mmCIF file of C-alpha atoms in Angstrom:
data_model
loop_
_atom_site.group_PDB
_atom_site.id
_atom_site.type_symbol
_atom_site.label_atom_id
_atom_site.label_comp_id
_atom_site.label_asym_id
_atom_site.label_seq_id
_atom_site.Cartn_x
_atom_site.Cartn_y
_atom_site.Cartn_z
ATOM 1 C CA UNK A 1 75.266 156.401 67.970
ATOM 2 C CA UNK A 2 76.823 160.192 67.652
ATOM 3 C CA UNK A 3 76.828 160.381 71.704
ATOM 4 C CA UNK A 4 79.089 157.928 72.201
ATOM 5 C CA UNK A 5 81.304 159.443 68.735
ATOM 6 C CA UNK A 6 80.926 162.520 70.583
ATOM 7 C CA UNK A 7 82.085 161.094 74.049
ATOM 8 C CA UNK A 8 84.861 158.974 72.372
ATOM 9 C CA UNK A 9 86.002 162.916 70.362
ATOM 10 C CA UNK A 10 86.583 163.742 74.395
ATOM 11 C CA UNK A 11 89.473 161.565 75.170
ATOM 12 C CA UNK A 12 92.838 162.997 74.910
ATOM 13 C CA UNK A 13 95.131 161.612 72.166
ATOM 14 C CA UNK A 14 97.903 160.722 74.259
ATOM 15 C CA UNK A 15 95.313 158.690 76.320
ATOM 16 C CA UNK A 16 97.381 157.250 79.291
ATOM 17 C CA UNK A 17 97.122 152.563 79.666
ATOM 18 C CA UNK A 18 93.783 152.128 81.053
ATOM 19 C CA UNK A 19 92.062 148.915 82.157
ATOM 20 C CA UNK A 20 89.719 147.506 79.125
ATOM 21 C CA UNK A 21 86.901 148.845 79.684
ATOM 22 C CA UNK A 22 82.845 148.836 78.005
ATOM 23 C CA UNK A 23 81.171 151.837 77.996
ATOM 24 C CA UNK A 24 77.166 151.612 77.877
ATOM 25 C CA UNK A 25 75.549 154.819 76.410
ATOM 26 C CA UNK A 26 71.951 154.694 78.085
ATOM 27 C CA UNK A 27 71.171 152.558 80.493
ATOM 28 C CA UNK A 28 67.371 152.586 79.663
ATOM 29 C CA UNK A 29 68.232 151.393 76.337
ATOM 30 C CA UNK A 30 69.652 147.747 77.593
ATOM 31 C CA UNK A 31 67.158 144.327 78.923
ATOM 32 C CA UNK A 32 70.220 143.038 81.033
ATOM 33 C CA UNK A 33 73.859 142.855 82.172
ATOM 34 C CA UNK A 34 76.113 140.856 80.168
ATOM 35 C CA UNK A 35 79.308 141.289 81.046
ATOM 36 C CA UNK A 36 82.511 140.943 79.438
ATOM 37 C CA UNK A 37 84.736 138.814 81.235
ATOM 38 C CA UNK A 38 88.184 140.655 81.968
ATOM 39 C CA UNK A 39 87.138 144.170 81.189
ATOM 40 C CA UNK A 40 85.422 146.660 83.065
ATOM 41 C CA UNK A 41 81.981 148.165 82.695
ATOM 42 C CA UNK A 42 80.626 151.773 82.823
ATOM 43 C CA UNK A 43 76.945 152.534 82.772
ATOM 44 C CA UNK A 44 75.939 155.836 81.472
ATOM 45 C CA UNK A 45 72.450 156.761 82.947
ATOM 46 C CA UNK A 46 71.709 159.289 79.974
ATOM 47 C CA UNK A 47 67.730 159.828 80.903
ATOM 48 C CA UNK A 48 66.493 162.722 82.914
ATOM 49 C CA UNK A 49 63.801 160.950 85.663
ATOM 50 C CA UNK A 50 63.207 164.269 87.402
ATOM 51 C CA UNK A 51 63.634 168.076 87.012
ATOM 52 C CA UNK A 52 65.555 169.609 89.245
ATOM 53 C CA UNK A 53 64.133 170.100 92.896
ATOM 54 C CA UNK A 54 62.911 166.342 92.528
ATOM 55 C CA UNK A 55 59.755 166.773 89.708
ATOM 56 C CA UNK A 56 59.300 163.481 88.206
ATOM 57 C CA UNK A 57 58.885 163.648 84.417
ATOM 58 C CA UNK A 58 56.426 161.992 82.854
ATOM 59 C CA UNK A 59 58.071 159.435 81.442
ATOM 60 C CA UNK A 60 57.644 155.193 81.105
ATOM 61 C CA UNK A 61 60.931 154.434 82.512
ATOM 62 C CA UNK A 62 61.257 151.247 84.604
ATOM 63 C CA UNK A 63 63.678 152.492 87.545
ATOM 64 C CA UNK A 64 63.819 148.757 88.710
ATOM 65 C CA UNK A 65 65.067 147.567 85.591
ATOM 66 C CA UNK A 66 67.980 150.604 85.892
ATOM 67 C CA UNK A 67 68.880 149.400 88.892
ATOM 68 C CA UNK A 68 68.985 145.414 88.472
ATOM 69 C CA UNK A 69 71.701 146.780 85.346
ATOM 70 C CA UNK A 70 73.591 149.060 87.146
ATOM 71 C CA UNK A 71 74.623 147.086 90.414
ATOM 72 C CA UNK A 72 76.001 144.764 87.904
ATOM 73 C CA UNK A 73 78.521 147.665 86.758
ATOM 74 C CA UNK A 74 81.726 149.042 88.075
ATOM 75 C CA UNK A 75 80.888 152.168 87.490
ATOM 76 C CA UNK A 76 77.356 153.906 87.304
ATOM 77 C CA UNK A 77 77.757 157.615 85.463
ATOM 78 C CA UNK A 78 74.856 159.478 85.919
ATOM 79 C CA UNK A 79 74.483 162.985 84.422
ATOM 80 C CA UNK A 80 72.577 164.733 86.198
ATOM 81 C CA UNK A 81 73.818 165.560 89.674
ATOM 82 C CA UNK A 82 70.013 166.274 90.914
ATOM 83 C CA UNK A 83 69.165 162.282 90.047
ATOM 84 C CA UNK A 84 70.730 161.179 93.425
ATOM 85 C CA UNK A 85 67.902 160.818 95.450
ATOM 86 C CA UNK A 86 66.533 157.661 92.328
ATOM 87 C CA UNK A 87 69.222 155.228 93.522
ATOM 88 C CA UNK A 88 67.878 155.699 97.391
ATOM 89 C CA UNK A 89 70.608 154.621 99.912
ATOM 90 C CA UNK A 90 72.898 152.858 97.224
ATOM 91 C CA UNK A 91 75.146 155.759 96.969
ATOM 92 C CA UNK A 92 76.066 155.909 100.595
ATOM 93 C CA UNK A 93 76.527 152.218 100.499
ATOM 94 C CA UNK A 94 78.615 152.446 97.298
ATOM 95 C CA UNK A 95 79.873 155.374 97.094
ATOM 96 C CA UNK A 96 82.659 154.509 94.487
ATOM 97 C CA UNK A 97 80.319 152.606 92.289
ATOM 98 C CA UNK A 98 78.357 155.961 91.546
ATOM 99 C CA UNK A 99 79.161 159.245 89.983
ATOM 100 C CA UNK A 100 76.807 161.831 89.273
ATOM 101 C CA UNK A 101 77.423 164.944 87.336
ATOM 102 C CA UNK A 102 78.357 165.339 83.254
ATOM 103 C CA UNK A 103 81.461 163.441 83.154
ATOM 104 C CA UNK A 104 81.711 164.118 79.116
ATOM 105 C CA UNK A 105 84.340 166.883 78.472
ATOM 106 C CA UNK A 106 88.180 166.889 76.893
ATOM 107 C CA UNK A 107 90.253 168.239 79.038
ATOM 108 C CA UNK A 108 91.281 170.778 77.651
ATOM 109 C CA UNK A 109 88.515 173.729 76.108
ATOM 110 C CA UNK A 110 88.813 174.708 72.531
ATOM 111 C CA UNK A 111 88.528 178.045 71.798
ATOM 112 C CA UNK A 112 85.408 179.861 70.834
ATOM 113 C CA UNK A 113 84.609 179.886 67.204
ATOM 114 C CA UNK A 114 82.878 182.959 65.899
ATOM 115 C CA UNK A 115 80.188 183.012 63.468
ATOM 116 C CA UNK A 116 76.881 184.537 62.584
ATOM 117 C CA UNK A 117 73.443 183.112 63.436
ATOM 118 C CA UNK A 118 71.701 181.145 66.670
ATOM 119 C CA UNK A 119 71.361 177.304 65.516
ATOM 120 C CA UNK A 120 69.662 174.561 66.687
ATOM 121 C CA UNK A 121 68.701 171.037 65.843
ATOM 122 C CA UNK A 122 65.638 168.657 66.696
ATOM 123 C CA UNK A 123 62.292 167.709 66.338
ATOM 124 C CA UNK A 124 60.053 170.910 65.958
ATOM 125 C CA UNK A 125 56.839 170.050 68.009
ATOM 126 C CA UNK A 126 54.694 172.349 68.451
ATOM 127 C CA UNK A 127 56.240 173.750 71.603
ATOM 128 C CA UNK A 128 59.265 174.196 70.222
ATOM 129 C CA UNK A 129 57.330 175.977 67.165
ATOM 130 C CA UNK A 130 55.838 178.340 69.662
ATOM 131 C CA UNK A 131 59.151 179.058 71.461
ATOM 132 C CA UNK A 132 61.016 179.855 67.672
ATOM 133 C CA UNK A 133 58.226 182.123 67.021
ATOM 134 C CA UNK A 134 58.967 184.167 69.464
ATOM 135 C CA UNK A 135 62.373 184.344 69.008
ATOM 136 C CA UNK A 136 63.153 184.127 65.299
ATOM 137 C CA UNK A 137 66.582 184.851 65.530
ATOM 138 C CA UNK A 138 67.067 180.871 66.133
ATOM 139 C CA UNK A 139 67.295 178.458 63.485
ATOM 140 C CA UNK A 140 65.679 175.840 63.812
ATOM 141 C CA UNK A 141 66.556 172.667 61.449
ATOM 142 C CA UNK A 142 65.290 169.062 61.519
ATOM 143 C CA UNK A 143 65.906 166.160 59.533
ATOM 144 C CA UNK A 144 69.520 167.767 58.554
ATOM 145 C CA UNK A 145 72.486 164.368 58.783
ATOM 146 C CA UNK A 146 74.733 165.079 61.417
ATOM 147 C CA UNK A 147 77.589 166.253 59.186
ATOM 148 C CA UNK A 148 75.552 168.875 57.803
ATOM 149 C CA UNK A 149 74.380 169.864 61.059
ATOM 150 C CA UNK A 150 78.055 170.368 62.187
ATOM 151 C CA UNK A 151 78.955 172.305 59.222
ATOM 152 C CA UNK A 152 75.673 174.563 60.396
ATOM 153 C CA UNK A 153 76.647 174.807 63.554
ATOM 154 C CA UNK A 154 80.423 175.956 62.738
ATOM 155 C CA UNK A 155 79.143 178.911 61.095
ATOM 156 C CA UNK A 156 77.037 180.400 63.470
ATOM 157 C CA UNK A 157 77.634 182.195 66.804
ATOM 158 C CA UNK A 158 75.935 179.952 69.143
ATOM 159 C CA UNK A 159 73.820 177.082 70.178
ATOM 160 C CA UNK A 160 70.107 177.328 71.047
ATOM 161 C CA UNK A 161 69.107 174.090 73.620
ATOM 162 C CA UNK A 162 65.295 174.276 73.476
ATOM 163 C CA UNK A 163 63.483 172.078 75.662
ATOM 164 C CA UNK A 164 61.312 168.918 74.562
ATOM 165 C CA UNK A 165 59.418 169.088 78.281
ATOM 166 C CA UNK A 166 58.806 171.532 80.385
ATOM 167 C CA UNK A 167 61.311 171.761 83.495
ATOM 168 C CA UNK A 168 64.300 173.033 84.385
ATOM 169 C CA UNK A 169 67.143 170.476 83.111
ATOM 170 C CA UNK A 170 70.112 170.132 80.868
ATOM 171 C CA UNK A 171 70.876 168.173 77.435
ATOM 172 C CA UNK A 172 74.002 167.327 78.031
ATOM 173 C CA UNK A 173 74.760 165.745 74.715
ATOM 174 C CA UNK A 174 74.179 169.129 73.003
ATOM 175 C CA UNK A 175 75.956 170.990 75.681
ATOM 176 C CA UNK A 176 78.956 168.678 74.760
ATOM 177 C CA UNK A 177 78.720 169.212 71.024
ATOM 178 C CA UNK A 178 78.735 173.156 71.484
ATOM 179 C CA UNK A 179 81.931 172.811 73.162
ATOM 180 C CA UNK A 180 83.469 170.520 71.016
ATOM 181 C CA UNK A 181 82.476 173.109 67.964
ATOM 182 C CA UNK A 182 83.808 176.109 70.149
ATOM 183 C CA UNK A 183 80.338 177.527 70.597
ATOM 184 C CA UNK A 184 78.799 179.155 73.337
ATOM 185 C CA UNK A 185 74.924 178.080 73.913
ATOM 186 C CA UNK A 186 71.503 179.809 73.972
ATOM 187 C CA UNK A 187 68.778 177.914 76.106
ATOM 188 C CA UNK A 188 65.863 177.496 78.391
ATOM 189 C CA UNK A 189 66.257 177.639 81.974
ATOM 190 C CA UNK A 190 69.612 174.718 83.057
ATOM 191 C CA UNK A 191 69.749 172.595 85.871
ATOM 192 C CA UNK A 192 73.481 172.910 87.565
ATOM 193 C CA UNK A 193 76.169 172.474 86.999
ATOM 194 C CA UNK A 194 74.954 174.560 83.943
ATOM 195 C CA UNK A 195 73.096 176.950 85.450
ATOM 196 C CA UNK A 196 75.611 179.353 85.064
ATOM 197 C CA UNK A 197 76.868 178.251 81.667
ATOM 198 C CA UNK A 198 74.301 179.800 79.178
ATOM 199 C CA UNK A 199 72.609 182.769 77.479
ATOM 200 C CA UNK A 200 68.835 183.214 78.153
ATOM 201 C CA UNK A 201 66.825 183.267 75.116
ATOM 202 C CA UNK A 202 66.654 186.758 73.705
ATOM 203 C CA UNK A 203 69.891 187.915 74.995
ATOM 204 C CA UNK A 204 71.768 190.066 72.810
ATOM 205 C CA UNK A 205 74.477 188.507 71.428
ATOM 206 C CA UNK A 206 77.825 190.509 71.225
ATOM 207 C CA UNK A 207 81.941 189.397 71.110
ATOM 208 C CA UNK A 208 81.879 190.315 74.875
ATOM 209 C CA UNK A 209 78.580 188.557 75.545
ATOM 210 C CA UNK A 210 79.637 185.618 73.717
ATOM 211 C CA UNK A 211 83.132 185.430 75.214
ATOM 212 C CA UNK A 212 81.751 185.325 78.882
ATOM 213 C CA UNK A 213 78.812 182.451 78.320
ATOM 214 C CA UNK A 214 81.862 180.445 76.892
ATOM 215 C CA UNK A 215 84.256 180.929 78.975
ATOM 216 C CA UNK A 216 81.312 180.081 82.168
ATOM 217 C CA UNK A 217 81.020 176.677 79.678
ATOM 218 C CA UNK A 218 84.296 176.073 80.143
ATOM 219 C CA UNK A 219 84.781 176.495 83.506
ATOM 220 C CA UNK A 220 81.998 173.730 83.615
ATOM 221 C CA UNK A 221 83.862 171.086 81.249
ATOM 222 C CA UNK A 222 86.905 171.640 83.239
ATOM 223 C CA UNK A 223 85.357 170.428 86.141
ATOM 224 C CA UNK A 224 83.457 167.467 84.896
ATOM 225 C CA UNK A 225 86.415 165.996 82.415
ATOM 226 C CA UNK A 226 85.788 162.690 81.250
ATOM 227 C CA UNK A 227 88.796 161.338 82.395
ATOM 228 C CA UNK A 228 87.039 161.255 86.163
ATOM 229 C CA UNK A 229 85.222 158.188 84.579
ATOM 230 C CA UNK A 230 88.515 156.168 84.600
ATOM 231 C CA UNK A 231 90.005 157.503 87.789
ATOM 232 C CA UNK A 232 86.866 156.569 89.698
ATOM 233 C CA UNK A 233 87.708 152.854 88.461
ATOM 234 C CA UNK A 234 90.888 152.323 90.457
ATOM 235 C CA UNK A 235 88.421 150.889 92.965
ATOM 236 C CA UNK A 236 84.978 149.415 93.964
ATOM 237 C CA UNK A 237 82.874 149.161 96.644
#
């Protein structure tokens, strides 16, 4: 699964002892708890259940089965800090079993990578079709393997995030893998922390324009490191 590659390309190389610890990647994507005995257990909740000011999406996701698998964990990650109000009063209750915000980036920020080009990667439905036809300075590939889409990515100037659904919130996984290249990223409308952290579509891209949008990135993955993951597990509630 390149998210957790991705996640795992985040920790520092002189990683400091840590308990043993399993790391689920989507908590949607998982019938039950099973734990292993000794080590700890972090739940990523990957899946965007509303839009920011509290929209549901339309989606079939059973929030009772997310919850029966997360109160099993030691640690419930969830990305997106507008997702609070899903878990109801279990956050008050345990407030050291939950963490909400993009806990994904290295600690330290590469530097920005220059290059020519907007690039982008996904499915191309048909609102994504209309969206690139407006702005055909994005490229849009599909069905590209995820080396070649890195080696795409590396030579072009930034990112473009394009929406699957309508609403204002954030792919984090792609926001992670434009910092990891050093690039700074194009998009819809973010939800915060990221709101902040982007180019709108159409924006002219120039060294100066491109410097800022990074550096805003940045200032983002500095304050959601990855490492807050492990800290948080020194104790439970």
């Amino acid at each position: 699964m390149q998210v957790a590659a991705n996640l795992r390309r985040s920790l520092p190389e002189d990683l400091p002892p840590l308990p043993e610890t399993d790391i689920w990647v989507g908590a949607h994507r998982f019938g039950r708890t099973t734990r292993t005995p000794g080590r700890k257990l972090i739940v990523l909740q990957t899946e965007q259940v509303k839009y920011l000011r509290g929209h549901k999406i339309n989606r079939k996701l059973r929030l009772s089965k997310l919850l029966r698998i997360m109160l099993h964990a030691d640690l419930v990650v969830d990305w997106s800090p507008a997702q609070r109000s899903v878990y109801g009063l279990l956050p008050r209750l345990m407030p050291r079993r939950f963490l909400f915000g993009p806990y994904v980036f290295p600690t330290i920020c590469p530097p920005r990578s220059g290059g020519e080009g907007i690039m982008s990667h996904g499915a191309i439905d048909e609102r994504r079709a209309r969206i690139v036809a407006r702005h055909p300075e994005i490229d849009l590939r599909h069905n590209v393997s995820h080396s070649e889409a890195m080696k795409e990515i590396a030579g072009a100037a930034a990112v473009a995030n394009l929406h699957r659904l309508e609403g204002v919130y954030t792919e984090v996984p792609r926001m992670l893998m434009a910092l990891q290249s050093g690039k700074p990223v194009v998009s819809e409308p973010l939800a915060p922390p990221f709101d902040e952290a982007y180019l709108p579509l159409g924006t002219t891209l120039d060294p100066q324009t491109l410097d800022a949008a990074y550096a805003s990135l940045c200032d983002v993955a500095r304050a959601y490191p990855i490492m807050a993951m492990f800290d948080r597990l020194g104790g439970k509630a």
